[in-house]
Coordinates of C-alpha atoms in Angstrom, one line a residue:
X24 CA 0.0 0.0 0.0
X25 CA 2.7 2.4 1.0
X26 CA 4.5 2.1 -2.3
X27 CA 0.8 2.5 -4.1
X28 CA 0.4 5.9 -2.3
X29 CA 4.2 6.6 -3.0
X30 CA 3.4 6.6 -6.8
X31 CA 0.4 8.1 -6.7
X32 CA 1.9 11.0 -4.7
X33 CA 5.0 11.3 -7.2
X34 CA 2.5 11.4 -10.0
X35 CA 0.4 13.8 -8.4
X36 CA 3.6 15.7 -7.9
X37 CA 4.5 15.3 -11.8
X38 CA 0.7 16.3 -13.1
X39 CA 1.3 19.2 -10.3
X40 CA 4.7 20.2 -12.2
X41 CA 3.1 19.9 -15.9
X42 CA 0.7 22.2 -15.2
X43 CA 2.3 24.6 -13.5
X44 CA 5.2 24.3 -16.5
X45 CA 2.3 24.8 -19.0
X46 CA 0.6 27.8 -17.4
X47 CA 3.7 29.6 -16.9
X48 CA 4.5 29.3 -20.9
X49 CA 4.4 32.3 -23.0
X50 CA 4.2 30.4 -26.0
X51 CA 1.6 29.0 -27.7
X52 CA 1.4 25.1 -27.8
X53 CA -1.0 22.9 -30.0
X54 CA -0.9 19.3 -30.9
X55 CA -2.7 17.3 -33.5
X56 CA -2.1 13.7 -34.1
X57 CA -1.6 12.9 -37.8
X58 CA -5.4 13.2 -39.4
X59 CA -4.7 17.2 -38.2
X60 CA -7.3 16.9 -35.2
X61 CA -6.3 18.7 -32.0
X62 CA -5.5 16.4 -29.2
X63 CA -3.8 19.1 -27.2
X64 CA -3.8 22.8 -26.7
X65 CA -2.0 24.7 -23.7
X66 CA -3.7 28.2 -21.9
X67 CA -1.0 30.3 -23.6
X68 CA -2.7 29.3 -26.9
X69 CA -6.3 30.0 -25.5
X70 CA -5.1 33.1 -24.3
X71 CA -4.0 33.8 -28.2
X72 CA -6.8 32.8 -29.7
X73 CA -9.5 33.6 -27.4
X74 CA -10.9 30.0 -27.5
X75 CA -10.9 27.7 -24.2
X76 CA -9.5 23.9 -24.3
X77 CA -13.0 22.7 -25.0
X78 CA -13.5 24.6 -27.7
X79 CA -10.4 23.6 -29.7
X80 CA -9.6 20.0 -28.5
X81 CA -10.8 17.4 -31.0
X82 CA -11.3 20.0 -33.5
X83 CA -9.9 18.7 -37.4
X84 CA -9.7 21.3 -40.2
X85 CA -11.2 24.0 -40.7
X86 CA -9.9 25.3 -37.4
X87 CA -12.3 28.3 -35.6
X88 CA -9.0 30.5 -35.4
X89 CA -8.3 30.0 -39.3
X90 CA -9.0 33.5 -41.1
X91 CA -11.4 32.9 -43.4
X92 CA -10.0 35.6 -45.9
X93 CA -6.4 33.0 -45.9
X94 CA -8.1 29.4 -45.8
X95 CA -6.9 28.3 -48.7
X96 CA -3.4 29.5 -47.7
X97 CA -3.5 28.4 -44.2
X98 CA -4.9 24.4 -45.3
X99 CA -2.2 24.4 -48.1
X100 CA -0.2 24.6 -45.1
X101 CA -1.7 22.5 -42.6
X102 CA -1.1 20.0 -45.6
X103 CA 2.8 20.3 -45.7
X104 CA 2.8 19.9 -42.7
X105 CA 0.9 16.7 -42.3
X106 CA 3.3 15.8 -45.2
X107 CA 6.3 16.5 -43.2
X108 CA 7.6 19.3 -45.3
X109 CA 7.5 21.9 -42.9
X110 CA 9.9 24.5 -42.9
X111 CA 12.3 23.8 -40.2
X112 CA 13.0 28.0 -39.3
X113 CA 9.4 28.1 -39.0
X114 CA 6.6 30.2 -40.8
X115 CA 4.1 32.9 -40.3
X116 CA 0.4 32.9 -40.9
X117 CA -2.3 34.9 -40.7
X118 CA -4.7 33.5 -37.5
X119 CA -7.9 34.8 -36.0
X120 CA -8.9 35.0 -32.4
X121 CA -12.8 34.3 -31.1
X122 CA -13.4 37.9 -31.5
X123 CA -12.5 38.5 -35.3
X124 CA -9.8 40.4 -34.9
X125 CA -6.5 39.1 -36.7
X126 CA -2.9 38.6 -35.4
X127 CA 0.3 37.3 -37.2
X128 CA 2.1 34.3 -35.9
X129 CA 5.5 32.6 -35.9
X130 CA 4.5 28.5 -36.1
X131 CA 7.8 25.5 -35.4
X132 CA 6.7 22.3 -36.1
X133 CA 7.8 19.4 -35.1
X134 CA 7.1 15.6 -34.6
X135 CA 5.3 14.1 -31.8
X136 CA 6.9 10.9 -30.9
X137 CA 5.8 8.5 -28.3
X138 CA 7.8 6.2 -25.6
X139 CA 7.3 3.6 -28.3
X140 CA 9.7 5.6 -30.6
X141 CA 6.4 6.0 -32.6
X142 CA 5.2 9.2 -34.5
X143 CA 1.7 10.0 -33.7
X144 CA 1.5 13.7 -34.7
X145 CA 2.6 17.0 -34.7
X146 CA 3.4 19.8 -31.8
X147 CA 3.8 23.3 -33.0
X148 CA 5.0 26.6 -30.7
X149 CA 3.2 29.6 -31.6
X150 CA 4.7 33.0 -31.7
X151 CA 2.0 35.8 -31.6
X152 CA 4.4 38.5 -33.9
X153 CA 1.8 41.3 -34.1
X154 CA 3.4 43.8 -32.3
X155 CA 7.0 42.8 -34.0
X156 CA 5.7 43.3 -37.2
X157 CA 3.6 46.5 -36.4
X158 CA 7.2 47.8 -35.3
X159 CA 8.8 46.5 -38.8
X160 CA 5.7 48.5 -40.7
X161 CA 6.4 51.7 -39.0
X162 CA 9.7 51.3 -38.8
X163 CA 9.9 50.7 -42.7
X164 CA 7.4 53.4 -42.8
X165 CA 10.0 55.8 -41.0
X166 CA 12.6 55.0 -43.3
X167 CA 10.5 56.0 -46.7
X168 CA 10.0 59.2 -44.9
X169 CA 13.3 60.1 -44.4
X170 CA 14.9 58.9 -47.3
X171 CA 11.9 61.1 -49.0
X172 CA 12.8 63.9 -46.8
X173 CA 16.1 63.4 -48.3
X174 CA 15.9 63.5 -51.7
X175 CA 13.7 66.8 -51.0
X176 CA 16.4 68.4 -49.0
X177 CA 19.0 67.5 -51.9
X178 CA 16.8 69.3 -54.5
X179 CA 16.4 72.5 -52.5
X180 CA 20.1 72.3 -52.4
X181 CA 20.4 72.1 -55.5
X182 CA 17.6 74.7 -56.3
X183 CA 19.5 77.5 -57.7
X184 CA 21.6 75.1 -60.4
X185 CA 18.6 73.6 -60.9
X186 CA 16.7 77.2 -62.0
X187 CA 19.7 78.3 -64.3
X188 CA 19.7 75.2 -66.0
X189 CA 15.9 75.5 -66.7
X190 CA 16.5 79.1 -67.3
X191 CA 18.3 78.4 -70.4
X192 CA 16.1 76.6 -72.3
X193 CA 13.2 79.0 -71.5
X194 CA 15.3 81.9 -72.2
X195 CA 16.1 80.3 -75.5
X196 CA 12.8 79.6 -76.1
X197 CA 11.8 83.1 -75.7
X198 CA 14.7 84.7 -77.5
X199 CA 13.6 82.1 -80.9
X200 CA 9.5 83.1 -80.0
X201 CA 10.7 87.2 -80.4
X202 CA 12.2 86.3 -83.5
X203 CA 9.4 84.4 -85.2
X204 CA 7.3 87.9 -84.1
X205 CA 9.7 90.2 -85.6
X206 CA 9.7 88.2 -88.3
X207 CA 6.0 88.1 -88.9
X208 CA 5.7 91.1 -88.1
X209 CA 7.3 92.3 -91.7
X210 CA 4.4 90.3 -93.0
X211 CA 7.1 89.1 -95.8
X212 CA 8.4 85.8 -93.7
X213 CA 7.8 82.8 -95.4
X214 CA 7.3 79.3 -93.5
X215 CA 10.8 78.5 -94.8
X216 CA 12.2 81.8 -92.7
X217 CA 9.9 80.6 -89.7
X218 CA 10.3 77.0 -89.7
X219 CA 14.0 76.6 -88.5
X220 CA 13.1 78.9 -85.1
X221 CA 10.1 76.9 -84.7
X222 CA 12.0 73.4 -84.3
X223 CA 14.6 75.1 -81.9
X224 CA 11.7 76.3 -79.4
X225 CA 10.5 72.6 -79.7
X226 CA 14.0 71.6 -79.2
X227 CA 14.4 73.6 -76.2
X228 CA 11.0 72.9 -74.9
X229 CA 12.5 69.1 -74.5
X230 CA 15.2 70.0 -72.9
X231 CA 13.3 72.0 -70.5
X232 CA 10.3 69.0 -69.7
X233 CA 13.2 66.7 -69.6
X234 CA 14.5 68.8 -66.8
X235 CA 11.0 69.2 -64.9
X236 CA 10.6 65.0 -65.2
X237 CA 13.7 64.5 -64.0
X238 CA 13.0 66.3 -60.9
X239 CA 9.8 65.0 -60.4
X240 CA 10.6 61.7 -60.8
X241 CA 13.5 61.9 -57.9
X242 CA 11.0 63.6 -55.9
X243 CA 7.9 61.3 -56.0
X244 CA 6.9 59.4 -52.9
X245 CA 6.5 55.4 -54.0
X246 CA 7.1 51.7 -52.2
X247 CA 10.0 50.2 -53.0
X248 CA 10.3 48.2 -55.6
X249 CA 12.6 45.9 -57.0
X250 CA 13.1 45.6 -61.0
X251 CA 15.1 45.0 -63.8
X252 CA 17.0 48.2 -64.1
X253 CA 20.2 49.3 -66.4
X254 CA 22.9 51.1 -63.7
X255 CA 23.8 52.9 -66.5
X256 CA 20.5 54.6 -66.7
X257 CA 20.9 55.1 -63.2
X258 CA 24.3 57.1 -64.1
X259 CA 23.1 59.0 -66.8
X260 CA 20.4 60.6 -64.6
X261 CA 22.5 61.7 -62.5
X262 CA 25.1 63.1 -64.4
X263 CA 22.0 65.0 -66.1
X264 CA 21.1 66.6 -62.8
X265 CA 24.6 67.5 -61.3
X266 CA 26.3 68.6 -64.9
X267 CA 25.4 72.2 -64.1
X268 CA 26.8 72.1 -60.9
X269 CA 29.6 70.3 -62.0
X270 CA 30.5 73.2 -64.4
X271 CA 29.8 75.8 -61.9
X272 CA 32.5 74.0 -59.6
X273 CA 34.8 73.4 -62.1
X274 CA 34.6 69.5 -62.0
X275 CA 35.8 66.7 -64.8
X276 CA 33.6 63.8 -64.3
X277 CA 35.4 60.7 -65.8
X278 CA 32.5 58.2 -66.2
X279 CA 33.2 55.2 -68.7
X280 CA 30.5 52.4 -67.8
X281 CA 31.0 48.9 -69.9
X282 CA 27.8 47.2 -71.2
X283 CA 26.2 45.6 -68.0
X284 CA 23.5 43.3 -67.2
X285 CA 20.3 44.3 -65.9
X286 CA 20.0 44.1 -61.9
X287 CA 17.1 44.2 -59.9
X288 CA 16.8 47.4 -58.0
X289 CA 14.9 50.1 -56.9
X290 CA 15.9 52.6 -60.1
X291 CA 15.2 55.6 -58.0
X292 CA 16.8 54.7 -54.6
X293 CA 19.9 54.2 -56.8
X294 CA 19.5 57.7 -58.3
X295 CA 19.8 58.8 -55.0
X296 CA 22.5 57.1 -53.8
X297 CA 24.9 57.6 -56.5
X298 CA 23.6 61.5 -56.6
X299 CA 24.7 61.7 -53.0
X300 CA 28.1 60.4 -53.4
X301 CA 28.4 62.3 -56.7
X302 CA 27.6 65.3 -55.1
X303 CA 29.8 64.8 -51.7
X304 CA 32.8 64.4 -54.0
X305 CA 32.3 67.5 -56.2
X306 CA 31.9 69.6 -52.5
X307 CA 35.4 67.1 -51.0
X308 CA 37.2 68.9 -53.7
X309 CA 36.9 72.7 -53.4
X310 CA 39.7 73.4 -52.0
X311 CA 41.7 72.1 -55.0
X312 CA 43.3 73.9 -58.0
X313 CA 41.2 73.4 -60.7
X314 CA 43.2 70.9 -62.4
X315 CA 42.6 68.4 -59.8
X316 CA 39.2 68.4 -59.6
X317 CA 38.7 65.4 -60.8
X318 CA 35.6 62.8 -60.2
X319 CA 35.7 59.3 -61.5
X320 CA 32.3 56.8 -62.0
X321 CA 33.5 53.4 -62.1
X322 CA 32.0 50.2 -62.3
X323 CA 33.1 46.4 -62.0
X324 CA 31.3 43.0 -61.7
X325 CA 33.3 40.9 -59.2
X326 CA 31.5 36.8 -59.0
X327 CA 27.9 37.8 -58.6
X328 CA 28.2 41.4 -57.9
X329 CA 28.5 44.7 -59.1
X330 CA 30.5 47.0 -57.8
X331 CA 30.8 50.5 -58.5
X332 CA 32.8 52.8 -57.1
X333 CA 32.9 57.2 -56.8
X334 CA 36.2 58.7 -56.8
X335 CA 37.3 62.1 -55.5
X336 CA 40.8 63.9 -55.3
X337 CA 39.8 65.6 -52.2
X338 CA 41.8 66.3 -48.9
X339 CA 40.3 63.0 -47.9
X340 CA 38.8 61.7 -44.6
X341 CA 40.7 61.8 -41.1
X342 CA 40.5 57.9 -39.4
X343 CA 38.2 59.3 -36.3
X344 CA 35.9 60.1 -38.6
X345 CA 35.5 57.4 -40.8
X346 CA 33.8 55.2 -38.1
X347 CA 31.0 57.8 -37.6
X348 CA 30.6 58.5 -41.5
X349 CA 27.8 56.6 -41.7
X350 CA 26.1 57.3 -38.2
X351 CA 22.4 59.6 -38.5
X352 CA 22.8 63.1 -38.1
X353 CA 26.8 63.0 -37.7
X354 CA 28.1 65.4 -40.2
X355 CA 31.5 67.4 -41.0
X356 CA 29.2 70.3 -43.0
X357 CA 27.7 73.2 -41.2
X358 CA 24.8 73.0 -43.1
X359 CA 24.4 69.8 -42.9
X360 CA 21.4 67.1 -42.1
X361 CA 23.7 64.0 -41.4
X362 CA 21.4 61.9 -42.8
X363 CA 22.5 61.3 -46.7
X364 CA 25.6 58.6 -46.0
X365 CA 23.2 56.7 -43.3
X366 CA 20.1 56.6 -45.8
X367 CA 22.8 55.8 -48.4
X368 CA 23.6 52.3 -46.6
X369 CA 20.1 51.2 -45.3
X370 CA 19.3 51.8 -49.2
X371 CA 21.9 49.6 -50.6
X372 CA 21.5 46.9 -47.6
X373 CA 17.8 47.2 -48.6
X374 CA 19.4 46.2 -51.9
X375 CA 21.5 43.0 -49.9
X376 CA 24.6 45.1 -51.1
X377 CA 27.8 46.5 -48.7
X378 CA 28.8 50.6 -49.1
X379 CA 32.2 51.5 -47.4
X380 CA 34.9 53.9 -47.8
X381 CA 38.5 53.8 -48.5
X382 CA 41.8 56.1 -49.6
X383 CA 42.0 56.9 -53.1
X384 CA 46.0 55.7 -53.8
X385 CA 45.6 57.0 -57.3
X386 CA 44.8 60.7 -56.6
X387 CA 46.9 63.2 -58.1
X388 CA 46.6 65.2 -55.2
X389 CA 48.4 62.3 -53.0
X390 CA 45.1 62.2 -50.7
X391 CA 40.7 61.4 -51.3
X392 CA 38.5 58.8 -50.9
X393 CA 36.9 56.1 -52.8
X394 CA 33.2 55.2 -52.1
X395 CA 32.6 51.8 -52.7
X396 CA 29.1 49.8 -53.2
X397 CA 27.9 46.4 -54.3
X398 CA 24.7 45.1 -55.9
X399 CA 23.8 41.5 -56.6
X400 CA 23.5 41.0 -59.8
X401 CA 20.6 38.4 -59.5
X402 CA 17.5 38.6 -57.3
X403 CA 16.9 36.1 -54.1

């Protein structure tokens, strides 16, 4: 008798130590044997879903916490894995709770085996990710903001190169349009006398739409979006926005870009990227006689990536600050934001590429920098 009430005790002790185990989990747990039924379901995962033990125990597909809106997803799921094909980092999924409202979960499978060595189902962990993922949203959010913010603070600094370059064409334009009056104005011009004037306003006119697009476009607010894009599109945008500036600062950009593959990137996050370290380099080198004022575009592919590279002859960067280039709102300009390198490298880690710095050893001027980013050449 005495050892009939010692194992009841010790298994009153072990149901005692379950429980208490089970209510003090966090996680979700729910098992199903292998037809998908629910045989087991712990309070963590009626806390998550809202249903009790009752409710969800014996239950087989479709389950009450399945979102309706997802259940072909979610049963093309619950298939793989009954089929053992689970993915072993786990997945997410879409799952309801009693009262309708929806949350996102992390699921881990994995086999249920008994003392037998037998498999006899499946026991997942359930992650409810709702808040981690509200965070990512905003957080992603955040970033489109700023680099937005960005690309509008570069145009206003670039605002008064930007209005004598579309001064030109407008001033041309208005210069042919008098001359086409004066000319009519005689009443003896013939189309012949006219026509020449006409196709340089329409010429002109080109030039000056081609200007407001470009702006626009580097301006807009979109989502992110990966594509097949040409880098040397990419590089002949921005040449066409900073060759005014370039000329009023007395820079020679060197820019010979071989016949490359199409990558997938964002085209305009690229734009402003390379227009950022474009820009930085023309600004490194004012201190420098003319002569030296020299910018080089490069580009090389190196196994699966591209690598381009901007090139200044510039007094270079000191070592103490090189670490904190690419910290927010650190800067070396008075005038300055801090936030173009930063964006620079959450835009080309966005793009699962690497941007760094290093000493130019073939500057003229025995000191600059190099900037230095890669881009895969294929998508994931």
């Amino acid at each position: 008798m005495k050892k009939r009430s010692h194992a009841e005790d010790a298994l009153r002790e072990e149901h005692a130590f379950r429980a208490a185990m089970e209510d003090s989990l966090t996680v979700g747990m729910r098992a199903r044997d292998l037809l998908g039924r629910v045989i087991y379901v712990n309070p963590a995962f009626c806390r998550m879903t809202g249903f009790s033990a009752a409710e969800l125990v014996d239950q087989a597909p479709p389950m009450p916490y399945w979102a309706p809106e997802q259940l072909e997803e979610t049963y093309a799921m619950h298939q793989t894995v009954l089929a053992g094909d689970a993915p072993p980092d786990g997945f997410e999924i879409t799952f309801m709770r009693k009262n309708g409202e929806r949350f996102q979960a992390l699921v881990y499978e994995a086999k249920l085996i008994d003392g037998s060595g037998k498999h006899t189902g499946w026991m997942a962990s359930v992650l409810d990710i709702t808040e981690r993922k509200r965070a990512e949203e905003q957080a992603r959010q955040q970033q489109e903001q700023l680099q937005f913010t960005s690309r509008l603070v570069t145009m206003g600094e670039m605002a008064s190169t930007l209005a004598h370059e579309l001064n030109q064409p407008l001033a041309a334009i208005a210069s042919y349009n008098t001359g086409c009056q004066n000319l009519l104005s005689t009443g003896k011009a013939t189309p012949q006398e006219i026509l020449p004037a006409l196709e340089k306003i329409g010429v002109q006119a080109q030039r000056a739409g081609k200007i407001i697009r470009r702006v626009h476009d580097f301006v807009r607010k979109s989502e992110p979006k990966r594509a097949p894009c040409l880098f040397v599109e990419v590089v002949e945008d921005c040449l066409g926005f900073v060759e005014a500036e370039a000329r009023k600062r007395h820079v020679r950009i060197e820019c010979a870009i071989p016949p490359l593959p199409a990558i997938p990137a964002d085209r305009l996050m690229l734009e402003q990227v390379l227009l950022n370290l474009i820009r930085n380099g023309m600004e490194a080198m004012s201190g420098n006689e003319q002569a030296t004022r020299v910018l080089n575009i490069a580009t090389d592919i190196i196994g699966s990536e591209l690598h381009v590279s901007v090139s200044d002859c510039g007094s270079g960067i000191a070592p103490e600050i090189r670490d904190k280039l690419f910290t927010a709102f650190f800067t070396t300009k008075p005038e300055g934001m801090g936030i173009g390198l930063s964006i620079c490298r959450s835009i080309i880690e966005f793009h699962r590429g690497r941007l760094w710095v290093e000493d130019n050893p073939l500057s003229p001027t025995g000191s600059g920098t190099i900037f230095i980013f890669t881009l895969p050449l294929e998508a994931e």
